[in-house]
mmCIF file of C-alpha atoms in Angstrom:
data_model
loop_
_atom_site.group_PDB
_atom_site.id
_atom_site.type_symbol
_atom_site.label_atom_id
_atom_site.label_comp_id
_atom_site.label_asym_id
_atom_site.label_seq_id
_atom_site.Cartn_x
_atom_site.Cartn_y
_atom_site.Cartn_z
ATOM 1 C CA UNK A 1 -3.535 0.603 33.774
ATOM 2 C CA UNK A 2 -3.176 2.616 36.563
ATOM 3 C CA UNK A 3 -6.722 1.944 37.715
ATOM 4 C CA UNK A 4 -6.186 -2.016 37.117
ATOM 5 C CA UNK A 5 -3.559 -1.829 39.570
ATOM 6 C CA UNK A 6 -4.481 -0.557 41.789
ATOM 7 C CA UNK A 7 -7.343 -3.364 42.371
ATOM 8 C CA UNK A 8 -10.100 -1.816 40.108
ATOM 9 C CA UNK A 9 -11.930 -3.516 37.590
ATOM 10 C CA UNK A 10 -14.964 -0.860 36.262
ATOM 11 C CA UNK A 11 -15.631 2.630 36.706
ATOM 12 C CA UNK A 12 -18.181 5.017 36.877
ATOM 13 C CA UNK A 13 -17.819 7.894 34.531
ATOM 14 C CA UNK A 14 -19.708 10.970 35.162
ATOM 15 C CA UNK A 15 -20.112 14.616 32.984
ATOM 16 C CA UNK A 16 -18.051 16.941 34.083
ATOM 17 C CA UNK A 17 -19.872 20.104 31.964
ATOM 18 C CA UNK A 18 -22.803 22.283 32.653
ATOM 19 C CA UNK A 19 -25.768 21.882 35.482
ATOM 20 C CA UNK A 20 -28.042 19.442 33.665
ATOM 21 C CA UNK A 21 -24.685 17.517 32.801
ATOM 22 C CA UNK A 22 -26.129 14.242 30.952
ATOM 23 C CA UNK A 23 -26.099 10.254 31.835
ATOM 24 C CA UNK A 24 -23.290 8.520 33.492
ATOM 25 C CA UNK A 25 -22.507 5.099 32.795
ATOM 26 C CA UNK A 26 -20.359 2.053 34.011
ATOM 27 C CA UNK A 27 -17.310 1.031 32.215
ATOM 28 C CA UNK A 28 -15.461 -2.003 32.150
ATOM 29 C CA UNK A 29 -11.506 -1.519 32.874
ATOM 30 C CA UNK A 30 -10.721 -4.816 30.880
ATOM 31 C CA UNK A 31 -11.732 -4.711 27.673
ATOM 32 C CA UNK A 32 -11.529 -1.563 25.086
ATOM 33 C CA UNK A 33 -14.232 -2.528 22.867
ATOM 34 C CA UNK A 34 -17.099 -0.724 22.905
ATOM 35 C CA UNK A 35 -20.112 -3.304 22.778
ATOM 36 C CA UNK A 36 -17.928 -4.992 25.938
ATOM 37 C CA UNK A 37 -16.905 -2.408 28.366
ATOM 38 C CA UNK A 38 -19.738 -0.509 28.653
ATOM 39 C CA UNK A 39 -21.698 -2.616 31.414
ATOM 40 C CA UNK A 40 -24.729 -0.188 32.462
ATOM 41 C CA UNK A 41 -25.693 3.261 30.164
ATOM 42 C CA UNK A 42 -27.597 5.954 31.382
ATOM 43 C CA UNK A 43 -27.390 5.165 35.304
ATOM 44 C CA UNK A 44 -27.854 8.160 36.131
ATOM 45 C CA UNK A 45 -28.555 11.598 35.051
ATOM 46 C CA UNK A 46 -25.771 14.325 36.335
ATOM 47 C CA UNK A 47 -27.581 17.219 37.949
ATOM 48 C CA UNK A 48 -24.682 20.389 39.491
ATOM 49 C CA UNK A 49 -26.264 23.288 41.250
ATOM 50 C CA UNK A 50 -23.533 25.499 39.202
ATOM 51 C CA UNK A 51 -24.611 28.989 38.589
ATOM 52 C CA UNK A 52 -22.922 31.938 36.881
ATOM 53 C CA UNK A 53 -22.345 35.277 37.515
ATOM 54 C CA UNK A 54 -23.097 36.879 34.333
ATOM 55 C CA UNK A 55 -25.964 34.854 32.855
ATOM 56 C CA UNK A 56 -28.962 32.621 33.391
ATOM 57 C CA UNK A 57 -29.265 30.904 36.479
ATOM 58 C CA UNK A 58 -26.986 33.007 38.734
ATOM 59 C CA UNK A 59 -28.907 31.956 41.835
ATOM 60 C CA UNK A 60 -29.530 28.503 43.071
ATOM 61 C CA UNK A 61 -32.846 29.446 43.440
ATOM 62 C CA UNK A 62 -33.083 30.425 39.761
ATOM 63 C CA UNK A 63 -31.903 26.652 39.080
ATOM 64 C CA UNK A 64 -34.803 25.019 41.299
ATOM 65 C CA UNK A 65 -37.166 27.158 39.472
ATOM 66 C CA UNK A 66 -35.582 26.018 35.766
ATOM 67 C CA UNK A 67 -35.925 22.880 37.308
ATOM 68 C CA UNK A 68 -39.460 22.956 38.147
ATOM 69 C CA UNK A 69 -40.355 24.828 34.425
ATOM 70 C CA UNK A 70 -38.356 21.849 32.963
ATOM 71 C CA UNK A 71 -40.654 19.223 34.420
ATOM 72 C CA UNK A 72 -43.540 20.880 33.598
ATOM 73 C CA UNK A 73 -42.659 21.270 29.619
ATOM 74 C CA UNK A 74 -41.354 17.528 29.947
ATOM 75 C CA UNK A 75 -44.737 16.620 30.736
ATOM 76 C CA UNK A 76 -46.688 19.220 28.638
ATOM 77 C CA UNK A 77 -44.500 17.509 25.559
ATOM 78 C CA UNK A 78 -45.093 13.950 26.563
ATOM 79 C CA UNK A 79 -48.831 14.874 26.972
ATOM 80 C CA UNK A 80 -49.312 17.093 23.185
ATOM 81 C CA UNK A 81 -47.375 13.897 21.425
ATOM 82 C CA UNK A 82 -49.586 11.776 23.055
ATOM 83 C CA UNK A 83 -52.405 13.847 21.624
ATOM 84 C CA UNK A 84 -50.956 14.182 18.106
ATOM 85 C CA UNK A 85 -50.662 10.685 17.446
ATOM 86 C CA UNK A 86 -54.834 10.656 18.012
ATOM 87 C CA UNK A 87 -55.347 14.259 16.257
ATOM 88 C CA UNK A 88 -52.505 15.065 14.145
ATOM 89 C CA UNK A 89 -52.410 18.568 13.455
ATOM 90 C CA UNK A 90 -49.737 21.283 13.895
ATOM 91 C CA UNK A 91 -46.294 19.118 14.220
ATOM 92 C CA UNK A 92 -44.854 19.945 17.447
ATOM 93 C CA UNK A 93 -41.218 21.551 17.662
ATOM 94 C CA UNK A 94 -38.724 18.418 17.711
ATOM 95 C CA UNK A 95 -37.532 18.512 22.235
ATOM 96 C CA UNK A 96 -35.332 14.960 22.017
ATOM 97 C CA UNK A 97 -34.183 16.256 25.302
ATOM 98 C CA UNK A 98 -37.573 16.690 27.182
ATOM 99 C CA UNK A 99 -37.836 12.814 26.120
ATOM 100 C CA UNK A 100 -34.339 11.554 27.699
ATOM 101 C CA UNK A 101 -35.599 13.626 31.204
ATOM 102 C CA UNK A 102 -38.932 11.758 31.266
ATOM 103 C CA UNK A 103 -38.181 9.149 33.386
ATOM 104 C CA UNK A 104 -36.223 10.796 35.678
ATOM 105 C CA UNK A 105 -39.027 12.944 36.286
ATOM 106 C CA UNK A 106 -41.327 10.646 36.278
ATOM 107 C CA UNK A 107 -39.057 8.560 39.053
ATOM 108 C CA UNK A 108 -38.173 5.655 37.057
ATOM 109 C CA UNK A 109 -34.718 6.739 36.804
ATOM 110 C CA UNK A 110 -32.774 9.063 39.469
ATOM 111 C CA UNK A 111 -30.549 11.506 39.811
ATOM 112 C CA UNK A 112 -27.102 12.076 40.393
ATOM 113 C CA UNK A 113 -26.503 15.634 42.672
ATOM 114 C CA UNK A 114 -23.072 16.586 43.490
ATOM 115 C CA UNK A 115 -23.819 19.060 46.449
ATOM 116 C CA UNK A 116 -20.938 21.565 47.768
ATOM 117 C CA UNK A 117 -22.600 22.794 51.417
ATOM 118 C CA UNK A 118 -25.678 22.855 53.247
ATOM 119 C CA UNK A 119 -27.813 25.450 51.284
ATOM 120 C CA UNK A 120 -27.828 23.007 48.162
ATOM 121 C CA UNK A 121 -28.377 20.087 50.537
ATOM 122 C CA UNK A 122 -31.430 21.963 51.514
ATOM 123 C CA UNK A 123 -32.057 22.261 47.714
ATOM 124 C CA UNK A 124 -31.912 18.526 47.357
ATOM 125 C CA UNK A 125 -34.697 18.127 50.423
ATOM 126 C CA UNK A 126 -36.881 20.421 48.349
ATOM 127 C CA UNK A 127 -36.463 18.709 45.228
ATOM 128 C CA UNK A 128 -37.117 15.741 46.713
ATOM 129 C CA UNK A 129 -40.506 16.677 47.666
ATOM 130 C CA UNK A 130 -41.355 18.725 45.120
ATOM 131 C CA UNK A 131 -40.678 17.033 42.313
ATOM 132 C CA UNK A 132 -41.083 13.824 44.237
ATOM 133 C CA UNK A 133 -37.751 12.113 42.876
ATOM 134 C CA UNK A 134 -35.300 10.292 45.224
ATOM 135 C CA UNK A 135 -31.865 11.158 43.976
ATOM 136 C CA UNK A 136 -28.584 9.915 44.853
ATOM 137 C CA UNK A 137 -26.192 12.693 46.505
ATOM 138 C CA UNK A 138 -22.506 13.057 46.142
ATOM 139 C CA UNK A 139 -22.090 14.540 49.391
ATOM 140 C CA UNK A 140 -19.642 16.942 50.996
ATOM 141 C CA UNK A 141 -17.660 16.843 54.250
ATOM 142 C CA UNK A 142 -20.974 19.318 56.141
ATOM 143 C CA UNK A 143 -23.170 16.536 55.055
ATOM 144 C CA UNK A 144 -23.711 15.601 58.578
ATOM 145 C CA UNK A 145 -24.917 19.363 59.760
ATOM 146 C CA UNK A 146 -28.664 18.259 58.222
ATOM 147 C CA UNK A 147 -30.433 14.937 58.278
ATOM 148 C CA UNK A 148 -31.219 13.561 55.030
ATOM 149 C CA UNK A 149 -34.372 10.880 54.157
ATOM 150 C CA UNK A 150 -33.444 7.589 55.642
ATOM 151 C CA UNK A 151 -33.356 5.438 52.292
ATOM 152 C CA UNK A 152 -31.165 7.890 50.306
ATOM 153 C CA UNK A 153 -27.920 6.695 48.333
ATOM 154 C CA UNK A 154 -25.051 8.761 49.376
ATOM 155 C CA UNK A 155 -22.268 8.819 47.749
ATOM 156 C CA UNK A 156 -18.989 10.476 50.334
ATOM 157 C CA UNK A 157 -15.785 11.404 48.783
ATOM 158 C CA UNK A 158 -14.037 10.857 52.028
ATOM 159 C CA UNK A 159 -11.903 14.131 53.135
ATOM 160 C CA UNK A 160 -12.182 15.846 56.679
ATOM 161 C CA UNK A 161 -11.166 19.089 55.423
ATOM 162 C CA UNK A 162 -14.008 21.460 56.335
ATOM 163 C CA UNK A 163 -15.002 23.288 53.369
ATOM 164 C CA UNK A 164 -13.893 26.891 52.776
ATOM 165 C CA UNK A 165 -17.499 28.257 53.623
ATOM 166 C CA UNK A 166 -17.313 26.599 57.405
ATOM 167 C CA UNK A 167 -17.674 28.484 60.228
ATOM 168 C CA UNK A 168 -13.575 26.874 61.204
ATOM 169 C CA UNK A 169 -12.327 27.306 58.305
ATOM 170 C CA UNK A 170 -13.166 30.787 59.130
ATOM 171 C CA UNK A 171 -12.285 30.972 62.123
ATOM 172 C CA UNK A 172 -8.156 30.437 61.094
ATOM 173 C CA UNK A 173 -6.035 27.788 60.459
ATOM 174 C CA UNK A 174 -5.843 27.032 64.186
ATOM 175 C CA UNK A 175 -9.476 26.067 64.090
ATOM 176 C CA UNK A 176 -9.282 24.553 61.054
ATOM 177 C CA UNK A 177 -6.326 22.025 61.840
ATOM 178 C CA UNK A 178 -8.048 21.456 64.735
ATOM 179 C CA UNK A 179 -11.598 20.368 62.825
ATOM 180 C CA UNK A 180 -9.809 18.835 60.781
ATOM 181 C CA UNK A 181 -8.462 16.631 63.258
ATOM 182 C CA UNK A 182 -11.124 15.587 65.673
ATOM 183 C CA UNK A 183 -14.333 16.892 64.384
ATOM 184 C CA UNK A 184 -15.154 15.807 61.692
ATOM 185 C CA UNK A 185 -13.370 12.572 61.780
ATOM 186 C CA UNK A 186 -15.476 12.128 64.810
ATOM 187 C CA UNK A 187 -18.874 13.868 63.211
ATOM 188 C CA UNK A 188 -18.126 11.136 59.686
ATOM 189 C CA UNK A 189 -18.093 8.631 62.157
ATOM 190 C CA UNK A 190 -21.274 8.839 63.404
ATOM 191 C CA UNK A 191 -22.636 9.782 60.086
ATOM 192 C CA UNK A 192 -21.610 6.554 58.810
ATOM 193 C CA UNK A 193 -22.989 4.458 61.810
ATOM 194 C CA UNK A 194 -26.667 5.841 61.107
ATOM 195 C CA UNK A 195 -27.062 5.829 57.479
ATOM 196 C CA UNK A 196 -26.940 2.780 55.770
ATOM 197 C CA UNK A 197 -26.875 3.229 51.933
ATOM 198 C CA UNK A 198 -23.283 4.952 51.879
ATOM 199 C CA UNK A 199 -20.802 4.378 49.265
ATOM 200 C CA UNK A 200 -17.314 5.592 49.703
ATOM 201 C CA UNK A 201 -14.941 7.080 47.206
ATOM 202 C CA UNK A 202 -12.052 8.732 47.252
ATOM 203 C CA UNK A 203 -11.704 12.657 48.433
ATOM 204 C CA UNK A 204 -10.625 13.678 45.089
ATOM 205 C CA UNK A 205 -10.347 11.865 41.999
ATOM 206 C CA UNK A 206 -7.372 9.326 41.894
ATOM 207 C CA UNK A 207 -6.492 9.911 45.502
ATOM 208 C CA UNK A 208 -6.927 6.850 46.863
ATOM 209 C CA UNK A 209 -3.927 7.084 49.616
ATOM 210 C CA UNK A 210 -5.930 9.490 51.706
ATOM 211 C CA UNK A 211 -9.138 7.563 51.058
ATOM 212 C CA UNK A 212 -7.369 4.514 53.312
ATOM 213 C CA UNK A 213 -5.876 6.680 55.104
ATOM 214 C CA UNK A 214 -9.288 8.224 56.184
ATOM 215 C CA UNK A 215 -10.701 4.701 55.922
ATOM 216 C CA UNK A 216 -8.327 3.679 58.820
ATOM 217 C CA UNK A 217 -9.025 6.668 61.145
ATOM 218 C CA UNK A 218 -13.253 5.708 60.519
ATOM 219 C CA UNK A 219 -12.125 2.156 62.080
ATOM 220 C CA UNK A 220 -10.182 4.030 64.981
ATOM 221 C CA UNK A 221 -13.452 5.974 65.712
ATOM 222 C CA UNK A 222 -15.382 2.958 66.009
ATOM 223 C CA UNK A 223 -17.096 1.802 62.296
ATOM 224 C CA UNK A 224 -16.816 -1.469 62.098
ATOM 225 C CA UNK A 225 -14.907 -3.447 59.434
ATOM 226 C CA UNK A 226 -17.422 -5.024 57.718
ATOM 227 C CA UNK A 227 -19.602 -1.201 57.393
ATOM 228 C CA UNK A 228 -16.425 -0.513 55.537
ATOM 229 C CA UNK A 229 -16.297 -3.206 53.251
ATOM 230 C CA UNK A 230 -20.141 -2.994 52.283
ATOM 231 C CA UNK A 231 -19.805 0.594 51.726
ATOM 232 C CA UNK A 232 -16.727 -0.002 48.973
ATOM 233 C CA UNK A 233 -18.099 -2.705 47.339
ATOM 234 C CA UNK A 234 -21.815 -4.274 48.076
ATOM 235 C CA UNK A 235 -23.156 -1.083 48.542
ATOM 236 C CA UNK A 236 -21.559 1.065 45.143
ATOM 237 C CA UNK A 237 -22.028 -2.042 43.067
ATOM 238 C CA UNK A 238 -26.002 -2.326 44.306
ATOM 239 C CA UNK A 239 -26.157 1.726 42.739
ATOM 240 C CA UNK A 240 -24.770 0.858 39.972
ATOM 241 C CA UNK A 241 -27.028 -2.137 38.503
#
C-alpha cells in the first residue's frame, strides 16, 4: 500500500542471499494472485561478489575463478546429456542447477551484478570478456572513477555519499562533507550525460525522499528533464521486458 501510494504500480524483486543469489522477477502491485501479479520470471539472474572470511571464496578472485569452473561444468553437462540421449550409458549425476545457468552463460539471458567499489567493477570488465556475457550493473556512487562498455544497463541507486573505502571518506569528515557536496553531485552529473542506458532508483530501499531530492540537484547540475524521466520510467521498464 505503501508502494501504491506513493505512485508505483510493479516492482522488481531481487534475492537478497548468497553470491549466485537466483532469478529476479517483476511483480504486479495490484493484484495478489499469483498467475496475475507476476508479469516477467526469471529476468535476471542475481550475481554478489560476497566473500567470507572463514570459508570458500574469501577472495574476489576466488569468486571469478568459481565463476569460470561453473561455466565450464555448465557446458561439460549440457554437452554429456547431449551425448547420453545418443549413447545412453552411465546416468549422469542429476545438476538442475547447471541447467537454469545455461543461458546466462550462453548470453541469452544476463546478469544482474550489484558492485560495491572499483575492484569488483574491474571484476565485471573481466567477466564481461571472459565469459563474454553483457550484464546489467547495480552500480555504486565510484562508478564514474572507470569507464564501462558503452551499451551496458546500469542500474544507480542515487546517493552522493562516497563510500567508506574512498580516498575522502578517508581523508575526515571535512573531506567527506565536502565530496559529498560538490563532487560527486558534479562527477553523477556528467556520468549521467554520457551513458545512456541508466535507470535510477532510490539510494536505499524505500528512500525515495532523497532519491528526488538527488534527482533535483542532477537538474541543478545541468541533466536535462526529459534524461530524467527516461531514466525512471522508459529506460527501467525497457530492462525489465
Amino acid at each position: 500500500k505503501k508502494l501504491i501510494s506513493s505512485g508505483f504500480a510493479y516492482i522488481h524483486v531481487v534475492p537478497d542471499m548468497g553470491i549466485i543469489r537466483g532469478t529476479t522477477g517483476v511483480v504486479s502491485l495490484i493484484s495478489d494472485k499469483p498467475a496475475e501479479s507476476i508479469l516477467v520470471p526469471e529476468r535476471y539472474m542475481t550475481l554478489v561478489f560476497k566473500t567470507y572470511s572463514s570459508a570458500y571464496p574469501s577472495t574476489v578472485s576466488s569468486i571469478l575463478a568459481e565463476l569460470f569452473q561453473l561455466k565450464e561444468d555448465t557446458f561439460y553437462y549440457r554437452k554429456m546429456r547431449k551425448r547420453y540421449s545418443f549413447h545412453p550409458s552411465k546416468r549422469l549425476d542429476y545438476r538442475p542447477e547447471l541447467d537454469v545457468l545455461y543461458p546466462y552463460f550462453k548470453n541469452k539471458k544476463q546478469f544482474l551484478i550489484t558492485i560495491k567499489n572499483i575492484i569488483q567493477q574491474r571484476m565485471v570488465e573481466l567477466l564481461s570478456k571472459e565469459l563474454k556475457v553483457n550484464p546489467v550493473i547495480v552500480a555504486h556512487p565510484d562508478v564514474w572513477r572507470r569507464s564501462i562498455y558503452p551499451n551496458m544497463n546500469v542500474i544507480l541507486p542515487l546517493r552522493f555519499k562516497p563510500p567508506i573505502t574512498s580516498k575522502f571518506s578517508l581523508m575526515g569528515d571535512k573531506y567527506k562533507k565536502k565530496a559529498e557536496k560538490e563532487i560527486y553531485p558534479e562527477k553523477l552529473a556528467e556520468f549521467f550525460k554520457t551513458n545512456k542506458h541508466i535507470s535510477l532508483t532510490a539510494p536505499d530501499v524505500g528512500d525515495y525522499k532523497t532519491l528526488f531530492k538527488n534527482i533535483r540537484i542532477l537538474l541543478k547540475k545541468g541533466v536535462s528533464e526529459a534524461e530524467i524521466i527516461k531514466s525512471l520510467t522508459a529506460t527501467p521498464a525497457k530492462m525489465l521486458n
